[in-house]
PDB file of C-alpha atoms and ligand atoms in Angstrom:
ATOM      1  CA  MET A   1       0.000   0.000   0.000  1.00 94.00           C
ATOM      2  CA  ARG A   2       0.966   3.626  -0.387  1.00 96.00           C
ATOM      3  CA  VAL A   3       0.151   5.971   2.481  1.00 97.00           C
ATOM      4  CA  ALA A   4       0.023   9.691   1.632  1.00 98.00           C
ATOM      5  CA  ILE A   5       0.065  12.229   4.482  1.00 98.00           C
ATOM      6  CA  ASP A   6      -0.327  15.850   3.434  1.00 98.00           C
ATOM      7  CA  GLY A   7      -0.988  19.050   5.316  1.00 97.00           C
ATOM      8  CA  PRO A   8       0.411  22.416   6.389  1.00 96.00           C
ATOM      9  CA  SER A   9       3.677  22.997   8.255  1.00 93.00           C
ATOM     10  CA  GLY A  10       3.923  21.747  11.804  1.00 91.00           C
ATOM     11  CA  ALA A  11       0.780  19.609  11.735  1.00 94.00           C
ATOM     12  CA  GLY A  12       2.839  16.599  12.846  1.00 92.00           C
ATOM     13  CA  LYS A  13       3.012  14.816   9.502  1.00 95.00           C
ATOM     14  CA  SER A  14       6.547  13.499   9.829  1.00 93.00           C
ATOM     15  CA  THR A  15       6.060  12.314  13.429  1.00 94.00           C
ATOM     16  CA  ILE A  16       2.962  10.359  12.423  1.00 96.00           C
ATOM     17  CA  ALA A  17       4.420   9.122   9.129  1.00 96.00           C
ATOM     18  CA  LYS A  18       7.449   7.706  10.948  1.00 94.00           C
ATOM     19  CA  ILE A  19       5.292   5.814  13.471  1.00 96.00           C
ATOM     20  CA  VAL A  20       2.989   4.431  10.777  1.00 97.00           C
ATOM     21  CA  ALA A  21       5.928   3.358   8.587  1.00 95.00           C
ATOM     22  CA  ARG A  22       7.539   1.596  11.542  1.00 94.00           C
ATOM     23  CA  GLU A  23       4.327  -0.213  12.483  1.00 96.00           C
ATOM     24  CA  LEU A  24       3.695  -1.361   8.909  1.00 96.00           C
ATOM     25  CA  GLY A  25       7.357  -2.128   8.187  1.00 94.00           C
ATOM     26  CA  TYR A  26       7.221   0.326   5.277  1.00 95.00           C
ATOM     27  CA  LEU A  27       9.698   2.800   3.916  1.00 93.00           C
ATOM     28  CA  TYR A  28       9.225   6.397   5.090  1.00 93.00           C
ATOM     29  CA  LEU A  29      10.014   9.243   2.721  1.00 93.00           C
ATOM     30  CA  ASP A  30      10.118  12.820   4.045  1.00 94.00           C
ATOM     31  CA  THR A  31       9.593  14.721   0.795  1.00 96.00           C
ATOM     32  CA  GLY A  32       9.918  18.085   2.583  1.00 96.00           C
ATOM     33  CA  ALA A  33      13.500  17.144   3.458  1.00 96.00           C
ATOM     34  CA  MET A  34      14.253  16.970  -0.274  1.00 97.00           C
ATOM     35  CA  TYR A  35      12.933  20.523  -0.877  1.00 98.00           C
ATOM     36  CA  ARG A  36      14.909  21.646   2.172  1.00 97.00           C
ATOM     37  CA  ALA A  37      18.082  19.952   0.891  1.00 97.00           C
ATOM     38  CA  VAL A  38      17.818  21.768  -2.451  1.00 98.00           C
ATOM     39  CA  THR A  39      17.172  25.051  -0.597  1.00 98.00           C
ATOM     40  CA  LEU A  40      20.254  24.623   1.613  1.00 97.00           C
ATOM     41  CA  ALA A  41      22.424  23.825  -1.406  1.00 97.00           C
ATOM     42  CA  ALA A  42      21.026  26.861  -3.290  1.00 98.00           C
ATOM     43  CA  LEU A  43      21.745  29.178  -0.322  1.00 97.00           C
ATOM     44  CA  ARG A  44      25.283  27.819  -0.012  1.00 96.00           C
ATOM     45  CA  ARG A  45      25.901  28.399  -3.720  1.00 96.00           C
ATOM     46  CA  GLY A  46      24.432  31.910  -3.532  1.00 96.00           C
ATOM     47  CA  LEU A  47      21.792  31.156  -6.192  1.00 96.00           C
ATOM     48  CA  SER A  48      18.996  33.641  -6.800  1.00 92.00           C
ATOM     49  CA  PHE A  49      15.471  32.934  -5.523  1.00 92.00           C
ATOM     50  CA  ASP A  50      14.071  35.719  -7.709  1.00 89.00           C
ATOM     51  CA  GLY A  51      13.195  35.429 -11.372  1.00 86.00           C
ATOM     52  CA  ASP A  52      12.341  32.118 -13.033  1.00 90.00           C
ATOM     53  CA  GLY A  53      14.386  29.974 -10.626  1.00 94.00           C
ATOM     54  CA  SER A  54      16.051  28.135 -13.503  1.00 95.00           C
ATOM     55  CA  SER A  55      19.422  27.841 -11.749  1.00 97.00           C
ATOM     56  CA  ILE A  56      17.739  26.251  -8.709  1.00 98.00           C
ATOM     57  CA  ALA A  57      15.791  23.901 -11.000  1.00 97.00           C
ATOM     58  CA  THR A  58      19.055  22.796 -12.642  1.00 97.00           C
ATOM     59  CA  LEU A  59      20.525  22.277  -9.171  1.00 97.00           C
ATOM     60  CA  ALA A  60      17.516  20.122  -8.155  1.00 97.00           C
ATOM     61  CA  GLU A  61      18.034  17.918 -11.209  1.00 97.00           C
ATOM     62  CA  ASN A  62      21.700  17.304 -10.495  1.00 96.00           C
ATOM     63  CA  LEU A  63      22.089  17.485  -6.723  1.00 96.00           C
ATOM     64  CA  ARG A  64      22.942  14.268  -4.929  1.00 94.00           C
ATOM     65  CA  ILE A  65      20.479  13.847  -2.051  1.00 94.00           C
ATOM     66  CA  ASP A  66      20.635  10.711   0.092  1.00 90.00           C
ATOM     67  CA  LEU A  67      18.084   9.907   2.763  1.00 86.00           C
ATOM     68  CA  ALA A  68      19.356   7.200   5.096  1.00 77.00           C
ATOM     69  CA  PRO A  69      16.677   5.570   7.287  1.00 67.00           C
ATOM     70  CA  ALA A  70      16.171   6.951  10.811  1.00 62.00           C
ATOM     71  CA  GLY A  71      18.319   5.370  13.531  1.00 56.00           C
ATOM     72  CA  PRO A  72      16.874   4.285  16.925  1.00 53.00           C
ATOM     73  CA  ASN A  73      17.893   7.551  18.628  1.00 56.00           C
ATOM     74  CA  SER A  74      17.544  10.051  15.792  1.00 57.00           C
ATOM     75  CA  SER A  75      14.524  12.277  15.333  1.00 60.00           C
ATOM     76  CA  GLY A  76      14.427  11.645  11.592  1.00 64.00           C
ATOM     77  CA  PRO A  77      16.251  10.110   8.673  1.00 71.00           C
ATOM     78  CA  THR A  78      19.803  11.307   8.059  1.00 85.00           C
ATOM     79  CA  VAL A  79      19.850  13.654   5.101  1.00 91.00           C
ATOM     80  CA  MET A  80      23.005  13.885   3.021  1.00 92.00           C
ATOM     81  CA  VAL A  81      23.726  16.461   0.354  1.00 94.00           C
ATOM     82  CA  ASP A  82      26.726  15.808  -1.879  1.00 89.00           C
ATOM     83  CA  GLY A  83      27.801  13.172   0.655  1.00 87.00           C
ATOM     84  CA  GLU A  84      27.705  15.572   3.653  1.00 92.00           C
ATOM     85  CA  PRO A  85      25.221  15.016   6.514  1.00 92.00           C
ATOM     86  CA  VAL A  86      22.927  18.077   6.777  1.00 94.00           C
ATOM     87  CA  THR A  87      20.065  16.706   8.904  1.00 91.00           C
ATOM     88  CA  ASP A  88      20.035  19.678  11.298  1.00 90.00           C
ATOM     89  CA  GLN A  89      21.155  22.363   8.829  1.00 94.00           C
ATOM     90  CA  ILE A  90      18.097  21.788   6.605  1.00 95.00           C
ATOM     91  CA  ARG A  91      15.843  22.680   9.591  1.00 92.00           C
ATOM     92  CA  SER A  92      17.448  26.090  10.156  1.00 93.00           C
ATOM     93  CA  PRO A  93      15.242  29.216  10.207  1.00 91.00           C
ATOM     94  CA  GLU A  94      17.062  30.484   7.094  1.00 94.00           C
ATOM     95  CA  VAL A  95      16.183  27.361   5.109  1.00 96.00           C
ATOM     96  CA  GLY A  96      12.647  27.625   6.530  1.00 93.00           C
ATOM     97  CA  ARG A  97      12.311  31.161   5.166  1.00 93.00           C
ATOM     98  CA  HIS A  98      13.375  30.115   1.648  1.00 96.00           C
ATOM     99  CA  VAL A  99      12.059  26.585   1.204  1.00 97.00           C
ATOM    100  CA  SER A 100       8.586  27.518  -0.052  1.00 96.00           C
ATOM    101  CA  LEU A 101      10.179  29.716  -2.716  1.00 96.00           C
ATOM    102  CA  THR A 102      12.223  26.710  -3.876  1.00 97.00           C
ATOM    103  CA  ALA A 103       9.139  24.494  -3.812  1.00 97.00           C
ATOM    104  CA  ALA A 104       7.184  26.917  -6.013  1.00 96.00           C
ATOM    105  CA  ILE A 105       9.651  26.515  -8.914  1.00 97.00           C
ATOM    106  CA  PRO A 106       8.041  24.089 -11.424  1.00 96.00           C
ATOM    107  CA  GLY A 107      11.396  22.628 -12.555  1.00 97.00           C
ATOM    108  CA  VAL A 108      12.300  21.820  -8.954  1.00 98.00           C
ATOM    109  CA  ARG A 109       8.981  20.045  -8.395  1.00 98.00           C
ATOM    110  CA  ARG A 110       9.305  18.027 -11.614  1.00 98.00           C
ATOM    111  CA  ALA A 111      12.813  16.853 -10.639  1.00 97.00           C
ATOM    112  CA  LEU A 112      11.905  15.934  -7.051  1.00 97.00           C
ATOM    113  CA  VAL A 113       8.513  14.364  -7.813  1.00 98.00           C
ATOM    114  CA  ARG A 114      10.212  12.082 -10.349  1.00 96.00           C
ATOM    115  CA  ARG A 115      12.655  10.905  -7.680  1.00 95.00           C
ATOM    116  CA  GLN A 116       9.879  10.493  -5.103  1.00 95.00           C
ATOM    117  CA  ARG A 117       7.858   8.277  -7.445  1.00 95.00           C
ATOM    118  CA  GLU A 118      10.927   6.136  -8.148  1.00 93.00           C
ATOM    119  CA  ILE A 119      11.554   5.634  -4.430  1.00 91.00           C
ATOM    120  CA  ALA A 120       7.882   4.963  -3.595  1.00 91.00           C
ATOM    121  CA  GLY A 121       7.535   2.611  -6.551  1.00 87.00           C
ATOM    122  CA  GLN A 122       9.714   0.040  -4.831  1.00 75.00           C
ATOM    123  CA  GLY A 123       7.019  -1.232  -2.429  1.00 80.00           C
ATOM    124  CA  GLY A 124       5.037  -0.301   0.689  1.00 94.00           C
ATOM    125  CA  ALA A 125       5.745   3.320   1.540  1.00 95.00           C
ATOM    126  CA  VAL A 126       4.578   6.234   3.664  1.00 96.00           C
ATOM    127  CA  LEU A 127       5.206   9.659   2.145  1.00 96.00           C
ATOM    128  CA  ASP A 128       4.506  13.004   3.763  1.00 97.00           C
ATOM    129  CA  GLY A 129       4.401  16.383   2.079  1.00 97.00           C
ATOM    130  CA  ARG A 130       2.045  18.838   0.420  1.00 97.00           C
ATOM    131  CA  ASP A 131       1.164  17.181  -2.884  1.00 98.00           C
ATOM    132  CA  ILE A 132       1.467  13.454  -2.212  1.00 98.00           C
ATOM    133  CA  GLY A 133      -2.243  12.609  -2.466  1.00 98.00           C
ATOM    134  CA  THR A 134      -2.858  15.033  -5.335  1.00 98.00           C
ATOM    135  CA  ALA A 135       0.254  14.763  -7.529  1.00 97.00           C
ATOM    136  CA  VAL A 136       2.986  12.356  -6.400  1.00 97.00           C
ATOM    137  CA  LEU A 137       0.810   9.312  -5.611  1.00 97.00           C
ATOM    138  CA  PRO A 138      -2.773  10.133  -6.665  1.00 96.00           C
ATOM    139  CA  GLU A 139      -3.465   6.369  -6.588  1.00 95.00           C
ATOM    140  CA  ALA A 140      -2.385   5.971  -2.923  1.00 96.00           C
ATOM    141  CA  GLU A 141      -4.634   3.552  -1.004  1.00 96.00           C
ATOM    142  CA  VAL A 142      -4.579   5.705   2.151  1.00 97.00           C
ATOM    143  CA  LYS A 143      -4.728   9.498   2.029  1.00 98.00           C
ATOM    144  CA  VAL A 144      -4.720  11.689   5.100  1.00 98.00           C
ATOM    145  CA  PHE A 145      -4.869  15.469   5.262  1.00 98.00           C
ATOM    146  CA  LEU A 146      -3.422  16.297   8.661  1.00 98.00           C
ATOM    147  CA  THR A 147      -3.927  19.749  10.067  1.00 97.00           C
ATOM    148  CA  ALA A 148      -4.046  21.700  13.352  1.00 97.00           C
ATOM    149  CA  SER A 149      -4.662  25.307  14.357  1.00 97.00           C
ATOM    150  CA  LEU A 150      -1.889  27.789  13.494  1.00 97.00           C
ATOM    151  CA  ASP A 151      -1.194  28.494  17.175  1.00 97.00           C
ATOM    152  CA  GLU A 152      -0.861  24.824  18.020  1.00 96.00           C
ATOM    153  CA  ARG A 153       1.411  24.210  15.048  1.00 96.00           C
ATOM    154  CA  ALA A 154       3.559  27.195  16.044  1.00 97.00           C
ATOM    155  CA  ARG A 155       3.827  25.923  19.647  1.00 96.00           C
ATOM    156  CA  ARG A 156       4.942  22.485  18.465  1.00 93.00           C
ATOM    157  CA  ARG A 157       7.445  23.932  15.986  1.00 92.00           C
ATOM    158  CA  LEU A 158       8.873  26.380  18.562  1.00 95.00           C
ATOM    159  CA  LYS A 159       9.579  23.501  20.951  1.00 94.00           C
ATOM    160  CA  GLU A 160      11.278  21.562  18.154  1.00 90.00           C
ATOM    161  CA  GLN A 161      13.381  24.538  17.023  1.00 90.00           C
ATOM    162  CA  LEU A 162      14.510  25.393  20.574  1.00 93.00           C
ATOM    163  CA  GLY A 163      15.385  21.731  21.072  1.00 91.00           C
ATOM    164  CA  ARG A 164      17.600  21.933  17.994  1.00 89.00           C
ATOM    165  CA  GLY A 165      19.375  24.927  19.486  1.00 91.00           C
ATOM    166  CA  PHE A 166      17.920  27.581  17.150  1.00 90.00           C
ATOM    167  CA  GLY A 167      17.158  30.814  19.042  1.00 91.00           C
ATOM    168  CA  VAL A 168      13.687  31.748  17.767  1.00 93.00           C
ATOM    169  CA  THR A 169      10.575  33.299  19.292  1.00 96.00           C
ATOM    170  CA  PHE A 170       6.954  32.141  19.146  1.00 97.00           C
ATOM    171  CA  ASP A 171       5.996  35.068  16.895  1.00 97.00           C
ATOM    172  CA  GLU A 172       8.838  34.410  14.470  1.00 96.00           C
ATOM    173  CA  VAL A 173       7.877  30.753  14.171  1.00 95.00           C
ATOM    174  CA  ARG A 174       4.174  31.579  13.843  1.00 97.00           C
ATOM    175  CA  ASN A 175       4.864  34.148  11.116  1.00 96.00           C
ATOM    176  CA  GLU A 176       7.129  31.754   9.212  1.00 94.00           C
ATOM    177  CA  LEU A 177       4.484  29.016   9.245  1.00 95.00           C
ATOM    178  CA  ALA A 178       1.741  31.413   8.158  1.00 96.00           C
ATOM    179  CA  GLU A 179       3.880  32.758   5.318  1.00 95.00           C
ATOM    180  CA  ARG A 180       4.799  29.242   4.177  1.00 94.00           C
ATOM    181  CA  ASP A 181       1.139  28.175   4.264  1.00 95.00           C
ATOM    182  CA  ARG A 182       0.317  31.211   2.117  1.00 96.00           C
ATOM    183  CA  ILE A 183       2.969  30.446  -0.522  1.00 95.00           C
ATOM    184  CA  ASP A 184       2.300  26.675  -0.480  1.00 95.00           C
ATOM    185  CA  THR A 185      -1.457  27.060  -0.990  1.00 96.00           C
ATOM    186  CA  SER A 186      -1.228  29.746  -3.661  1.00 96.00           C
ATOM    187  CA  ARG A 187       1.592  28.490  -5.903  1.00 95.00           C
ATOM    188  CA  GLN A 188       0.711  27.543  -9.458  1.00 94.00           C
ATOM    189  CA  MET A 189       2.024  23.989  -9.616  1.00 95.00           C
ATOM    190  CA  ASP A 190       0.510  21.399  -7.264  1.00 96.00           C
ATOM    191  CA  PRO A 191      -0.454  23.765  -4.444  1.00 96.00           C
ATOM    192  CA  LEU A 192      -1.170  22.416  -0.974  1.00 97.00           C
ATOM    193  CA  ARG A 193      -4.782  21.217  -0.906  1.00 97.00           C
ATOM    194  CA  GLN A 194      -6.750  18.290   0.417  1.00 98.00           C
ATOM    195  CA  ALA A 195      -7.263  15.583  -2.217  1.00 98.00           C
ATOM    196  CA  ASP A 196     -10.941  14.862  -2.865  1.00 97.00           C
ATOM    197  CA  ASP A 197     -10.565  11.350  -1.464  1.00 97.00           C
ATOM    198  CA  ALA A 198      -8.343  12.249   1.519  1.00 98.00           C
ATOM    199  CA  VAL A 199      -9.553  11.923   5.105  1.00 98.00           C
ATOM    200  CA  LEU A 200      -9.286  15.186   7.052  1.00 98.00           C
ATOM    201  CA  LEU A 201      -7.730  14.814  10.504  1.00 97.00           C
ATOM    202  CA  ASP A 202      -7.516  17.863  12.754  1.00 97.00           C
ATOM    203  CA  SER A 203      -4.877  17.041  15.367  1.00 95.00           C
ATOM    204  CA  THR A 204      -5.503  20.136  17.539  1.00 94.00           C
ATOM    205  CA  GLY A 205      -5.743  18.853  21.093  1.00 91.00           C
ATOM    206  CA  MET A 206      -4.920  15.264  20.127  1.00 94.00           C
ATOM    207  CA  THR A 207      -1.870  13.353  21.344  1.00 94.00           C
ATOM    208  CA  ILE A 208       0.616  11.797  18.933  1.00 94.00           C
ATOM    209  CA  GLU A 209      -0.617   8.341  19.956  1.00 96.00           C
ATOM    210  CA  GLU A 210      -4.241   9.261  19.207  1.00 97.00           C
ATOM    211  CA  VAL A 211      -3.409  10.615  15.744  1.00 97.00           C
ATOM    212  CA  ALA A 212      -1.208   7.616  14.912  1.00 97.00           C
ATOM    213  CA  ALA A 213      -3.993   5.247  16.026  1.00 98.00           C
ATOM    214  CA  GLU A 214      -6.464   7.023  13.708  1.00 98.00           C
ATOM    215  CA  VAL A 215      -4.120   6.720  10.732  1.00 98.00           C
ATOM    216  CA  MET A 216      -3.415   3.053  11.527  1.00 98.00           C
ATOM    217  CA  LYS A 217      -7.175   2.447  11.578  1.00 98.00           C
ATOM    218  CA  LEU A 218      -7.432   3.934   8.068  1.00 98.00           C
ATOM    219  CA  CYS A 219      -4.547   1.699   6.942  1.00 97.00           C
ATOM    220  CA  ARG A 220      -6.262  -1.418   8.305  1.00 97.00           C
ATOM    221  CA  GLN A 221      -9.528  -0.441   6.588  1.00 96.00           C
ATOM    222  CA  ALA A 222      -7.695   0.064   3.285  1.00 95.00           C
ATOM    223  CA  ALA A 223      -5.897  -3.277   3.668  1.00 93.00           C
ATOM    224  CA  GLY A 224      -9.284  -4.949   4.260  1.00 93.00           C
ATOM    225  CA  ARG A 225     -10.695  -3.318   1.120  1.00 91.00           C
ATOM    226  CA  LEU A 226      -7.718  -4.528  -0.904  1.00 89.00           C
ATOM    227  CA  GLU A 227      -8.101  -8.067   0.408  1.00 89.00           C
ATOM    228  CA  ARG A 228     -11.795  -8.121  -0.440  1.00 90.00           C
ATOM    229  CA  ALA A 229     -11.087  -6.755  -3.911  1.00 88.00           C
ATOM    230  CA  GLU A 230      -8.535  -9.489  -4.528  1.00 84.00           C
ATOM    231  CA  ALA A 231     -10.524 -12.367  -3.031  1.00 80.00           C
ATOM    232  CA  PRO A 232     -12.960 -12.937  -5.981  1.00 70.00           C
ATOM    233  CA  ARG A 233      -9.987 -13.621  -8.250  1.00 62.00           C
ATOM    234  CA  ALA A 234      -9.552 -17.011  -6.575  1.00 56.00           C
ATOM    235  CA  GLY A 235     -12.998 -17.926  -7.859  1.00 53.00           C
ATOM    236  CA  THR A 236     -12.804 -16.646 -11.444  1.00 52.00           C
ATOM    237  CA  PRO A 237     -14.208 -19.011 -14.128  1.00 51.00           C
ATOM    238  CA  GLU A 238     -10.691 -20.224 -15.016  1.00 47.00           C
ATOM    239  CA  THR A 239      -9.963 -21.561 -11.557  1.00 44.00           C
ATOM    240  CA  ALA A 240     -13.355 -21.991  -9.916  1.00 42.00           C
ATOM    241  CA  GLY A 241     -14.262 -25.599  -9.235  1.00 39.00           C
ATOM    242  CA  TYR A 242     -10.803 -26.993  -9.996  1.00 39.00           C
ATOM    243  CA  PRO A 243      -8.540 -28.155  -7.231  1.00 39.00           C
ATOM    244  CA  ALA A 244      -5.387 -26.104  -7.194  1.00 39.00           C
ATOM    245  CA  THR A 245      -2.448 -27.907  -8.736  1.00 36.00           C
ATOM    246  CA  PRO A 246       0.757 -28.062  -6.642  1.00 37.00           C
ATOM    247  CA  GLU A 247       2.273 -25.424  -8.911  1.00 38.00           C
ATOM    248  CA  ARG A 248      -0.702 -23.205  -8.386  1.00 34.00           C
ATOM    249  CA  LYS A 249      -0.482 -23.591  -4.637  1.00 34.00           C
ATOM    250  CA  GLU A 250       3.128 -22.526  -4.712  1.00 34.00           C
ATOM    251  CA  GLY A 251       2.236 -19.602  -6.912  1.00 32.00           C
ATOM    252  CA  LEU A 252      -0.306 -18.444  -4.379  1.00 31.00           C
TER     253      LEU A 252
HETATM  254  O1  CDP B 301       8.508  20.428   8.467  1.00 76.93           O
HETATM  255  P1  CDP B 301       7.431  21.241   7.802  1.00 76.93           P
HETATM  256  O2  CDP B 301       6.106  20.583   7.874  1.00 76.93           O
HETATM  257  O3  CDP B 301       7.422  22.637   8.245  1.00 76.93           O
HETATM  258  O4  CDP B 301       7.809  21.334   6.296  1.00 76.93           O
HETATM  259  P2  CDP B 301       8.465  20.267   5.361  1.00 76.93           P
HETATM  260  O5  CDP B 301       7.590  19.053   5.222  1.00 76.93           O
HETATM  261  O6  CDP B 301       9.867  20.049   5.748  1.00 76.93           O
HETATM  262  O7  CDP B 301       8.397  21.047   3.959  1.00 76.93           O
HETATM  263  C1  CDP B 301       9.072  22.262   3.768  1.00 76.93           C
HETATM  264  C2  CDP B 301       8.495  22.957   2.555  1.00 76.93           C
HETATM  265  O8  CDP B 301       8.752  22.173   1.391  1.00 76.93           O
HETATM  266  C3  CDP B 301       6.998  23.191   2.561  1.00 76.93           C
HETATM  267  O9  CDP B 301       6.625  24.378   3.222  1.00 76.93           O
HETATM  268  C4  CDP B 301       6.699  23.269   1.072  1.00 76.93           C
HETATM  269  O10 CDP B 301       6.986  24.546   0.559  1.00 76.93           O
HETATM  270  C5  CDP B 301       7.687  22.293   0.469  1.00 76.93           C
HETATM  271  N1  CDP B 301       7.123  20.987   0.167  1.00 76.93           N
HETATM  272  C6  CDP B 301       6.377  20.832  -0.987  1.00 76.93           C
HETATM  273  O11 CDP B 301       6.132  21.805  -1.688  1.00 76.93           O
HETATM  274  N2  CDP B 301       5.917  19.610  -1.362  1.00 76.93           N
HETATM  275  C7  CDP B 301       6.160  18.534  -0.604  1.00 76.93           C
HETATM  276  N3  CDP B 301       5.719  17.349  -1.002  1.00 76.93           N
HETATM  277  C8  CDP B 301       6.897  18.649   0.590  1.00 76.93           C
HETATM  278  C9  CDP B 301       7.354  19.913   0.969  1.00 76.93           C
END
């Protein structure tokens, strides 16, 4: 199955996606980390965020980004750019202020979405982002749109940023999230929006465990639907009424 978790900044997508991936034994892909990695590399190279963004799009096509799975004590997967670990650097306030500009460049999205589909195409996967249910994996079996009030999201993000050692205030964090929401929902290509078939989950006032349990319930329901959809195949005219041959049994 593919599990798509979309929503605005700080709604808890990556926390939930990691838990769900672990419980299902699936791969977890933090697509936001890829946009952040390109943004960090663009800032380091002094590329311009104004104009058509073509130099950043070229960078996105050629940049080596590696996402190693999360370790038992790490808060997320290790992110490597050009072979250098940048897991904390991509969460800096400066990257935060520029990442939505990077993500609005169509050439950047084309390059990263292609890579995301390749990675997710390898088997069971949980992806979180802004356009997973609408553009990256529109055929995903489970789609969740996870949100929370702006104040709650800002409180959660402030705690995270202070924990990482970044000296920021509540107002700064709140303004950054609001500005990112504005750019992400109004960009031309694949803006942030709830897919028609996504389940809306407002996590305001909910614990991590409660949200994860809700998403796991949706996964179990989807797995049940898939099983039921596949069951009639065992009784198609070709096979119905015939005892399965040993070869057939093995094949099943
Ligand atoms: O951690 P947070 O939820 O704040 O953001 P993120 O998931 O790391 O994503 C950072 C930014 O990347 C978002 O604000 C979007 O501008 C962009 N993004 C996107 O456009 N599409 C995605 N699938 C994932 C992220």
